PDB file of C-alpha atoms in Angstrom:
ATOM      1  CA  UNK R   1       0.000   0.000   0.000  1.00  0.00           C
ATOM      2  CA  UNK R   2       2.774   2.451   0.939  1.00  0.00           C
ATOM      3  CA  UNK R   3       4.497   1.794  -2.394  1.00  0.00           C
ATOM      4  CA  UNK R   4       1.335   2.810  -4.258  1.00  0.00           C
ATOM      5  CA  UNK R   5       1.065   5.951  -2.144  1.00  0.00           C
ATOM      6  CA  UNK R   6       4.667   6.902  -2.896  1.00  0.00           C
ATOM      7  CA  UNK R   7       4.135   6.241  -6.591  1.00  0.00           C
ATOM      8  CA  UNK R   8       1.023   8.400  -6.584  1.00  0.00           C
ATOM      9  CA  UNK R   9       2.886  11.164  -4.792  1.00  0.00           C
ATOM     10  CA  UNK R  10       5.508  11.315  -7.565  1.00  0.00           C
ATOM     11  CA  UNK R  11       2.750  12.374  -9.985  1.00  0.00           C
ATOM     12  CA  UNK R  12       1.391  14.988  -7.560  1.00  0.00           C
ATOM     13  CA  UNK R  13       4.672  16.709  -6.660  1.00  0.00           C
ATOM     14  CA  UNK R  14       5.199  18.220 -10.162  1.00  0.00           C
ATOM     15  CA  UNK R  15       2.132  20.412  -9.483  1.00  0.00           C
ATOM     16  CA  UNK R  16       3.369  21.542  -6.051  1.00  0.00           C
ATOM     17  CA  UNK R  17       5.126  24.741  -7.117  1.00  0.00           C
ATOM     18  CA  UNK R  18       6.957  26.697  -4.430  1.00  0.00           C
ATOM     19  CA  UNK R  19       8.820  30.002  -4.202  1.00  0.00           C
ATOM     20  CA  UNK R  20      12.374  29.600  -2.933  1.00  0.00           C
ATOM     21  CA  UNK R  21      13.778  32.908  -1.643  1.00  0.00           C
ATOM     22  CA  UNK R  22      17.574  33.169  -1.579  1.00  0.00           C
ATOM     23  CA  UNK R  23      19.311  36.234  -0.078  1.00  0.00           C
ATOM     24  CA  UNK R  24      22.463  37.105  -2.024  1.00  0.00           C
ATOM     25  CA  UNK R  25      24.947  39.389  -0.276  1.00  0.00           C
ATOM     26  CA  UNK R  26      27.885  41.040  -2.034  1.00  0.00           C
ATOM     27  CA  UNK R  27      29.936  44.194  -1.626  1.00  0.00           C
ATOM     28  CA  UNK R  28      29.824  44.551  -5.428  1.00  0.00           C
ATOM     29  CA  UNK R  29      26.062  45.147  -5.385  1.00  0.00           C
ATOM     30  CA  UNK R  30      25.564  48.923  -5.740  1.00  0.00           C
ATOM     31  CA  UNK R  31      23.578  50.599  -2.937  1.00  0.00           C
ATOM     32  CA  UNK R  32      20.788  51.535  -5.345  1.00  0.00           C
ATOM     33  CA  UNK R  33      20.303  47.812  -6.102  1.00  0.00           C
ATOM     34  CA  UNK R  34      20.063  46.877  -2.426  1.00  0.00           C
ATOM     35  CA  UNK R  35      16.775  45.006  -2.041  1.00  0.00           C
ATOM     36  CA  UNK R  36      16.410  44.364  -5.772  1.00  0.00           C
ATOM     37  CA  UNK R  37      14.485  41.169  -6.500  1.00  0.00           C
ATOM     38  CA  UNK R  38      15.468  38.831  -9.319  1.00  0.00           C
ATOM     39  CA  UNK R  39      12.971  36.096 -10.138  1.00  0.00           C
ATOM     40  CA  UNK R  40      14.649  33.169 -11.878  1.00  0.00           C
ATOM     41  CA  UNK R  41      12.642  30.478 -13.667  1.00  0.00           C
ATOM     42  CA  UNK R  42      13.986  27.625 -15.751  1.00  0.00           C
ATOM     43  CA  UNK R  43      12.966  24.375 -17.430  1.00  0.00           C
ATOM     44  CA  UNK R  44       9.289  25.082 -18.001  1.00  0.00           C
ATOM     45  CA  UNK R  45       9.050  22.254 -20.561  1.00  0.00           C
ATOM     46  CA  UNK R  46       5.653  23.334 -21.865  1.00  0.00           C
ATOM     47  CA  UNK R  47       4.259  20.325 -23.672  1.00  0.00           C
ATOM     48  CA  UNK R  48       2.226  17.177 -23.086  1.00  0.00           C
ATOM     49  CA  UNK R  49       3.015  17.140 -19.350  1.00  0.00           C
ATOM     50  CA  UNK R  50       2.928  20.903 -18.699  1.00  0.00           C
ATOM     51  CA  UNK R  51      -0.133  22.456 -20.290  1.00  0.00           C
ATOM     52  CA  UNK R  52      -0.676  26.035 -21.337  1.00  0.00           C
ATOM     53  CA  UNK R  53      -2.860  26.689 -18.287  1.00  0.00           C
ATOM     54  CA  UNK R  54       0.143  25.860 -16.114  1.00  0.00           C
ATOM     55  CA  UNK R  55       2.294  28.343 -18.033  1.00  0.00           C
ATOM     56  CA  UNK R  56      -0.399  30.979 -17.449  1.00  0.00           C
ATOM     57  CA  UNK R  57      -0.479  30.089 -13.759  1.00  0.00           C
ATOM     58  CA  UNK R  58       3.310  30.362 -13.630  1.00  0.00           C
ATOM     59  CA  UNK R  59       3.153  33.858 -15.121  1.00  0.00           C
ATOM     60  CA  UNK R  60       0.574  34.864 -12.520  1.00  0.00           C
ATOM     61  CA  UNK R  61       2.801  33.546  -9.723  1.00  0.00           C
ATOM     62  CA  UNK R  62       5.818  35.423 -11.102  1.00  0.00           C
ATOM     63  CA  UNK R  63       3.962  38.723 -11.401  1.00  0.00           C
ATOM     64  CA  UNK R  64       2.518  38.329  -7.920  1.00  0.00           C
ATOM     65  CA  UNK R  65       6.078  38.521  -6.561  1.00  0.00           C
ATOM     66  CA  UNK R  66       6.473  41.982  -8.177  1.00  0.00           C
ATOM     67  CA  UNK R  67      10.048  41.289  -9.309  1.00  0.00           C
ATOM     68  CA  UNK R  68      12.422  43.999 -10.455  1.00  0.00           C
ATOM     69  CA  UNK R  69      14.151  41.623 -12.878  1.00  0.00           C
ATOM     70  CA  UNK R  70      13.011  38.315 -14.381  1.00  0.00           C
ATOM     71  CA  UNK R  71      15.412  35.763 -15.845  1.00  0.00           C
ATOM     72  CA  UNK R  72      14.480  32.622 -17.787  1.00  0.00           C
ATOM     73  CA  UNK R  73      17.041  29.820 -17.887  1.00  0.00           C
ATOM     74  CA  UNK R  74      15.958  27.932 -21.012  1.00  0.00           C
ATOM     75  CA  UNK R  75      14.175  24.682 -21.911  1.00  0.00           C
ATOM     76  CA  UNK R  76      10.856  26.377 -22.564  1.00  0.00           C
ATOM     77  CA  UNK R  77       9.203  23.449 -24.345  1.00  0.00           C
ATOM     78  CA  UNK R  78       9.315  19.671 -24.471  1.00  0.00           C
ATOM     79  CA  UNK R  79       9.027  17.167 -27.303  1.00  0.00           C
ATOM     80  CA  UNK R  80       7.683  19.359 -30.126  1.00  0.00           C
ATOM     81  CA  UNK R  81       8.172  22.803 -31.663  1.00  0.00           C
ATOM     82  CA  UNK R  82       4.380  23.296 -31.806  1.00  0.00           C
ATOM     83  CA  UNK R  83       4.510  24.299 -28.144  1.00  0.00           C
ATOM     84  CA  UNK R  84       6.896  27.234 -28.675  1.00  0.00           C
ATOM     85  CA  UNK R  85       4.408  29.873 -29.865  1.00  0.00           C
ATOM     86  CA  UNK R  86       1.732  29.218 -27.202  1.00  0.00           C
ATOM     87  CA  UNK R  87       4.385  29.137 -24.484  1.00  0.00           C
ATOM     88  CA  UNK R  88       5.634  32.612 -25.319  1.00  0.00           C
ATOM     89  CA  UNK R  89       2.115  33.948 -25.821  1.00  0.00           C
ATOM     90  CA  UNK R  90       1.797  33.381 -22.076  1.00  0.00           C
ATOM     91  CA  UNK R  91       5.322  34.460 -21.090  1.00  0.00           C
ATOM     92  CA  UNK R  92       4.864  37.826 -22.797  1.00  0.00           C
ATOM     93  CA  UNK R  93       2.612  38.801 -19.871  1.00  0.00           C
ATOM     94  CA  UNK R  94       5.534  38.679 -17.411  1.00  0.00           C
ATOM     95  CA  UNK R  95       6.414  42.181 -16.212  1.00  0.00           C
ATOM     96  CA  UNK R  96       9.521  43.530 -14.512  1.00  0.00           C
ATOM     97  CA  UNK R  97      10.556  47.215 -14.493  1.00  0.00           C
ATOM     98  CA  UNK R  98      14.278  46.526 -14.948  1.00  0.00           C
ATOM     99  CA  UNK R  99      13.834  43.945 -17.671  1.00  0.00           C
ATOM    100  CA  UNK R 100      13.037  40.358 -18.627  1.00  0.00           C
ATOM    101  CA  UNK R 101      15.973  38.270 -19.848  1.00  0.00           C
ATOM    102  CA  UNK R 102      16.589  34.721 -20.999  1.00  0.00           C
ATOM    103  CA  UNK R 103      18.818  32.117 -22.603  1.00  0.00           C
ATOM    104  CA  UNK R 104      18.097  28.959 -24.570  1.00  0.00           C
ATOM    105  CA  UNK R 105      18.547  25.436 -23.234  1.00  0.00           C
ATOM    106  CA  UNK R 106      19.375  22.173 -24.943  1.00  0.00           C
ATOM    107  CA  UNK R 107      15.711  21.286 -25.542  1.00  0.00           C
ATOM    108  CA  UNK R 108      15.172  24.609 -27.308  1.00  0.00           C
ATOM    109  CA  UNK R 109      17.938  23.689 -29.746  1.00  0.00           C
ATOM    110  CA  UNK R 110      16.487  20.212 -30.212  1.00  0.00           C
ATOM    111  CA  UNK R 111      13.052  21.590 -31.104  1.00  0.00           C
ATOM    112  CA  UNK R 112      13.602  24.883 -32.999  1.00  0.00           C
ATOM    113  CA  UNK R 113      16.179  27.379 -31.749  1.00  0.00           C
ATOM    114  CA  UNK R 114      15.418  30.025 -34.361  1.00  0.00           C
ATOM    115  CA  UNK R 115      11.678  30.009 -33.684  1.00  0.00           C
ATOM    116  CA  UNK R 116      12.407  30.129 -29.957  1.00  0.00           C
ATOM    117  CA  UNK R 117      14.596  33.218 -30.386  1.00  0.00           C
ATOM    118  CA  UNK R 118      11.934  34.858 -32.553  1.00  0.00           C
ATOM    119  CA  UNK R 119       9.210  34.233 -29.995  1.00  0.00           C
ATOM    120  CA  UNK R 120      11.408  35.350 -27.095  1.00  0.00           C
ATOM    121  CA  UNK R 121      11.955  38.682 -28.821  1.00  0.00           C
ATOM    122  CA  UNK R 122       8.248  39.073 -29.573  1.00  0.00           C
ATOM    123  CA  UNK R 123       7.486  38.362 -25.920  1.00  0.00           C
ATOM    124  CA  UNK R 124       9.806  41.173 -24.827  1.00  0.00           C
ATOM    125  CA  UNK R 125      12.508  38.859 -23.484  1.00  0.00           C
ATOM    126  CA  UNK R 126      16.059  40.124 -24.010  1.00  0.00           C
ATOM    127  CA  UNK R 127      18.116  37.208 -25.331  1.00  0.00           C
ATOM    128  CA  UNK R 128      21.447  36.784 -23.548  1.00  0.00           C
ATOM    129  CA  UNK R 129      23.029  33.866 -25.403  1.00  0.00           C
ATOM    130  CA  UNK R 130      26.643  35.062 -25.825  1.00  0.00           C
ATOM    131  CA  UNK R 131      25.405  38.612 -25.245  1.00  0.00           C
ATOM    132  CA  UNK R 132      25.252  41.020 -22.319  1.00  0.00           C
ATOM    133  CA  UNK R 133      23.770  44.320 -21.219  1.00  0.00           C
ATOM    134  CA  UNK R 134      23.954  46.781 -18.352  1.00  0.00           C
ATOM    135  CA  UNK R 135      20.954  47.246 -16.066  1.00  0.00           C
ATOM    136  CA  UNK R 136      20.897  50.852 -14.899  1.00  0.00           C
ATOM    137  CA  UNK R 137      19.209  52.249 -11.810  1.00  0.00           C
ATOM    138  CA  UNK R 138      19.859  55.892 -11.027  1.00  0.00           C
ATOM    139  CA  UNK R 139      23.576  56.546 -11.369  1.00  0.00           C
ATOM    140  CA  UNK R 140      24.569  52.921 -10.762  1.00  0.00           C
ATOM    141  CA  UNK R 141      24.466  49.749 -12.783  1.00  0.00           C
ATOM    142  CA  UNK R 142      24.978  45.989 -12.786  1.00  0.00           C
ATOM    143  CA  UNK R 143      25.778  43.758 -15.733  1.00  0.00           C
ATOM    144  CA  UNK R 144      23.890  40.683 -16.867  1.00  0.00           C
ATOM    145  CA  UNK R 145      25.034  38.370 -19.620  1.00  0.00           C
ATOM    146  CA  UNK R 146      24.664  34.824 -20.814  1.00  0.00           C
ATOM    147  CA  UNK R 147      26.299  32.021 -22.737  1.00  0.00           C
ATOM    148  CA  UNK R 148      24.975  29.517 -25.239  1.00  0.00           C
ATOM    149  CA  UNK R 149      23.946  26.072 -24.093  1.00  0.00           C
ATOM    150  CA  UNK R 150      26.898  23.891 -23.131  1.00  0.00           C
ATOM    151  CA  UNK R 151      25.621  20.863 -25.044  1.00  0.00           C
ATOM    152  CA  UNK R 152      24.254  22.462 -28.202  1.00  0.00           C
ATOM    153  CA  UNK R 153      25.854  25.869 -28.767  1.00  0.00           C
ATOM    154  CA  UNK R 154      29.006  27.937 -28.448  1.00  0.00           C
ATOM    155  CA  UNK R 155      29.846  29.710 -25.203  1.00  0.00           C
ATOM    156  CA  UNK R 156      31.348  33.189 -25.402  1.00  0.00           C
ATOM    157  CA  UNK R 157      31.609  34.905 -22.036  1.00  0.00           C
ATOM    158  CA  UNK R 158      33.582  37.866 -23.372  1.00  0.00           C
ATOM    159  CA  UNK R 159      30.556  40.171 -23.874  1.00  0.00           C
ATOM    160  CA  UNK R 160      29.669  39.644 -20.207  1.00  0.00           C
ATOM    161  CA  UNK R 161      33.160  40.454 -18.962  1.00  0.00           C
ATOM    162  CA  UNK R 162      34.164  43.295 -21.270  1.00  0.00           C
ATOM    163  CA  UNK R 163      34.108  46.789 -19.769  1.00  0.00           C
ATOM    164  CA  UNK R 164      33.854  45.371 -16.238  1.00  0.00           C
ATOM    165  CA  UNK R 165      36.255  45.442 -13.318  1.00  0.00           C
ATOM    166  CA  UNK R 166      36.506  43.803  -9.908  1.00  0.00           C
ATOM    167  CA  UNK R 167      34.082  46.277  -8.337  1.00  0.00           C
ATOM    168  CA  UNK R 168      31.207  45.632 -10.788  1.00  0.00           C
ATOM    169  CA  UNK R 169      28.383  43.255  -9.934  1.00  0.00           C
ATOM    170  CA  UNK R 170      28.164  40.762 -12.791  1.00  0.00           C
ATOM    171  CA  UNK R 171      25.520  38.073 -13.358  1.00  0.00           C
ATOM    172  CA  UNK R 172      25.999  35.253 -15.878  1.00  0.00           C
ATOM    173  CA  UNK R 173      23.082  33.101 -17.042  1.00  0.00           C
ATOM    174  CA  UNK R 174      23.937  29.615 -18.285  1.00  0.00           C
ATOM    175  CA  UNK R 175      21.329  26.927 -18.806  1.00  0.00           C
ATOM    176  CA  UNK R 176      23.836  24.242 -17.863  1.00  0.00           C
ATOM    177  CA  UNK R 177      25.614  24.718 -14.511  1.00  0.00           C
ATOM    178  CA  UNK R 178      28.645  22.719 -15.648  1.00  0.00           C
ATOM    179  CA  UNK R 179      29.826  25.888 -17.389  1.00  0.00           C
ATOM    180  CA  UNK R 180      30.824  27.173 -13.943  1.00  0.00           C
ATOM    181  CA  UNK R 181      33.892  24.958 -14.308  1.00  0.00           C
ATOM    182  CA  UNK R 182      35.033  26.907 -17.365  1.00  0.00           C
ATOM    183  CA  UNK R 183      34.606  30.579 -16.487  1.00  0.00           C
ATOM    184  CA  UNK R 184      37.979  32.291 -16.918  1.00  0.00           C
ATOM    185  CA  UNK R 185      37.986  34.849 -14.088  1.00  0.00           C
ATOM    186  CA  UNK R 186      36.605  35.646 -10.655  1.00  0.00           C
ATOM    187  CA  UNK R 187      34.770  38.720 -11.987  1.00  0.00           C
ATOM    188  CA  UNK R 188      31.441  36.894 -12.256  1.00  0.00           C
ATOM    189  CA  UNK R 189      29.654  37.363  -8.944  1.00  0.00           C
ATOM    190  CA  UNK R 190      26.629  35.160  -9.580  1.00  0.00           C
ATOM    191  CA  UNK R 191      25.663  32.462 -12.056  1.00  0.00           C
ATOM    192  CA  UNK R 192      22.024  31.489 -12.598  1.00  0.00           C
ATOM    193  CA  UNK R 193      21.537  27.977 -13.986  1.00  0.00           C
ATOM    194  CA  UNK R 194      18.905  25.296 -14.505  1.00  0.00           C
ATOM    195  CA  UNK R 195      19.010  22.043 -16.508  1.00  0.00           C
ATOM    196  CA  UNK R 196      19.279  19.526 -13.658  1.00  0.00           C
ATOM    197  CA  UNK R 197      15.694  19.642 -12.308  1.00  0.00           C
ATOM    198  CA  UNK R 198      17.295  19.045  -8.923  1.00  0.00           C
ATOM    199  CA  UNK R 199      17.658  15.437 -10.035  1.00  0.00           C
ATOM    200  CA  UNK R 200      13.852  15.309 -10.532  1.00  0.00           C
ATOM    201  CA  UNK R 201      13.642  12.000  -8.648  1.00  0.00           C
ATOM    202  CA  UNK R 202      15.771  11.879  -5.502  1.00  0.00           C
ATOM    203  CA  UNK R 203      16.259   9.829  -2.378  1.00  0.00           C
ATOM    204  CA  UNK R 204      14.314  12.169  -0.099  1.00  0.00           C
ATOM    205  CA  UNK R 205      16.199  15.198  -1.413  1.00  0.00           C
ATOM    206  CA  UNK R 206      19.624  13.909  -0.375  1.00  0.00           C
ATOM    207  CA  UNK R 207      20.874  12.247  -3.559  1.00  0.00           C
ATOM    208  CA  UNK R 208      19.685  11.721  -7.112  1.00  0.00           C
ATOM    209  CA  UNK R 209      20.461   8.618  -9.170  1.00  0.00           C
ATOM    210  CA  UNK R 210      20.601  10.715 -12.344  1.00  0.00           C
ATOM    211  CA  UNK R 211      21.875  14.274 -12.712  1.00  0.00           C
ATOM    212  CA  UNK R 212      22.643  15.512 -16.262  1.00  0.00           C
ATOM    213  CA  UNK R 213      26.063  16.812 -15.261  1.00  0.00           C
ATOM    214  CA  UNK R 214      29.677  15.747 -15.638  1.00  0.00           C
ATOM    215  CA  UNK R 215      30.201  16.563 -11.963  1.00  0.00           C
ATOM    216  CA  UNK R 216      27.789  14.218 -10.234  1.00  0.00           C
ATOM    217  CA  UNK R 217      25.779  15.777  -7.427  1.00  0.00           C
ATOM    218  CA  UNK R 218      27.867  18.969  -7.251  1.00  0.00           C
ATOM    219  CA  UNK R 219      25.540  21.126  -9.354  1.00  0.00           C
ATOM    220  CA  UNK R 220      22.299  19.267  -8.671  1.00  0.00           C
ATOM    221  CA  UNK R 221      20.569  22.075  -6.830  1.00  0.00           C
ATOM    222  CA  UNK R 222      20.955  25.139  -4.623  1.00  0.00           C
ATOM    223  CA  UNK R 223      23.587  27.773  -3.923  1.00  0.00           C
ATOM    224  CA  UNK R 224      27.036  26.393  -4.718  1.00  0.00           C
ATOM    225  CA  UNK R 225      30.323  28.103  -3.900  1.00  0.00           C
ATOM    226  CA  UNK R 226      33.195  27.514  -6.326  1.00  0.00           C
ATOM    227  CA  UNK R 227      36.723  28.960  -6.275  1.00  0.00           C
ATOM    228  CA  UNK R 228      35.683  31.524  -8.915  1.00  0.00           C
ATOM    229  CA  UNK R 229      32.002  32.316  -8.364  1.00  0.00           C
ATOM    230  CA  UNK R 230      28.719  31.452  -6.679  1.00  0.00           C
ATOM    231  CA  UNK R 231      26.124  29.467  -8.598  1.00  0.00           C
ATOM    232  CA  UNK R 232      22.385  29.198  -8.022  1.00  0.00           C
ATOM    233  CA  UNK R 233      20.943  26.073  -9.647  1.00  0.00           C
ATOM    234  CA  UNK R 234      17.167  25.887  -9.687  1.00  0.00           C
ATOM    235  CA  UNK R 235      15.140  22.681  -9.636  1.00  0.00           C
ATOM    236  CA  UNK R 236      13.093  24.173 -12.450  1.00  0.00           C
ATOM    237  CA  UNK R 237       9.375  24.146 -13.042  1.00  0.00           C
ATOM    238  CA  UNK R 238       8.513  21.357 -15.476  1.00  0.00           C
ATOM    239  CA  UNK R 239       9.636  17.793 -16.048  1.00  0.00           C
ATOM    240  CA  UNK R 240      10.974  15.530 -18.743  1.00  0.00           C
ATOM    241  CA  UNK R 241       9.805  11.958 -19.245  1.00  0.00           C
ATOM    242  CA  UNK R 242       8.607  10.442 -16.985  1.00  0.00           C
ATOM    243  CA  UNK R 243       6.530  13.398 -15.686  1.00  0.00           C
ATOM    244  CA  UNK R 244       7.263  12.721 -12.026  1.00  0.00           C
ATOM    245  CA  UNK R 245       9.222  14.306  -9.190  1.00  0.00           C
ATOM    246  CA  UNK R 246      10.226  12.979  -5.804  1.00  0.00           C
ATOM    247  CA  UNK R 247      11.587  15.354  -3.171  1.00  0.00           C
ATOM    248  CA  UNK R 248      12.586  17.798  -5.915  1.00  0.00           C
ATOM    249  CA  UNK R 249       9.628  20.162  -5.860  1.00  0.00           C
ATOM    250  CA  UNK R 250       9.294  22.572  -8.791  1.00  0.00           C
ATOM    251  CA  UNK R 251      10.226  26.098  -7.859  1.00  0.00           C
ATOM    252  CA  UNK R 252      10.403  29.757  -8.700  1.00  0.00           C
ATOM    253  CA  UNK R 253      13.661  31.157  -7.345  1.00  0.00           C
ATOM    254  CA  UNK R 254      13.494  34.646  -5.855  1.00  0.00           C
ATOM    255  CA  UNK R 255      16.958  36.167  -5.397  1.00  0.00           C
ATOM    256  CA  UNK R 256      17.097  39.143  -3.026  1.00  0.00           C
ATOM    257  CA  UNK R 257      20.181  41.289  -3.636  1.00  0.00           C
ATOM    258  CA  UNK R 258      21.790  42.770  -0.550  1.00  0.00           C
ATOM    259  CA  UNK R 259      24.580  45.363  -0.571  1.00  0.00           C
ATOM    260  CA  UNK R 260      27.206  44.525   2.020  1.00  0.00           C
TER     261      UNK R 260
END
C-alpha cells in the first residue's frame, strides 16, 4: 500500500510549485540595487506534461512577486516545436521594471532554436546567449550576460566580462551549470543555472540517481560556492519523461540582492 502511495505522490509533486527565496549578499552590489528582486525560472518544458494553463499560472505567480528583474534559464518546451508559440504567448505577460531576460537550453535547440529566439523577442525577453547588457538604476548599474547552451551551442563569455572590473556586480546566465567549471575569471559574482531539475527524482532530497552533469551531485541544486564564483541552480518548473518528481519540488527562485 505504501508503495502505491509513494508512486502516486511522484505524480502529484510536479504540481506543487513553491517560491524559494535566496538572499544574495555582495559588496559589489551597488547601494541603489540593495533590495532588488530577481525572479529566476527555468525548465518550463511546456508540452504534453505541462499544459498552457500551467504556463499561465506560472506567469501569474511570477507577477505576484512583483520582481524587479526576471530571468528565464531555457528549456521552454518539451518534445515538439508546436509548443513554442503558445508558451511565449503566455510568457509575454511577465512584467519587470528593470527587464526580462533569458537564454536557450538544450531542448530549445532540439526543437527549434530560431523560432524560440523569434518568440522570445516578440514576448519582450532580451536574449542573452553570448550577449550582455547593463541594467541601470539611477547613477549605478549591474551587468547581466549569458552564454549559449553547453551541449548544443558555443559559449562566449567575453561580452559579459568586457568593460567590467573587480568592483562591478556581474551576473551570468547559463542553462547548464557545468559551465561554472570553465569561467575564466573571478569577476562573475553570480551564475544562474537550470538544466538539472534538482535530479527530478531523488532519495528524499539527499541524492539523485541521475543528474545531467559531468560533476555528479555537485551542481544538482541550490547555492554552490566555487573557487571563482557562486552558482544558483534551480530545480526548475517542469519535467521531462517520466513526468514525475520525488523530493525535488518545482520552484520559482526569488533572489534578493543585498549590498554589504
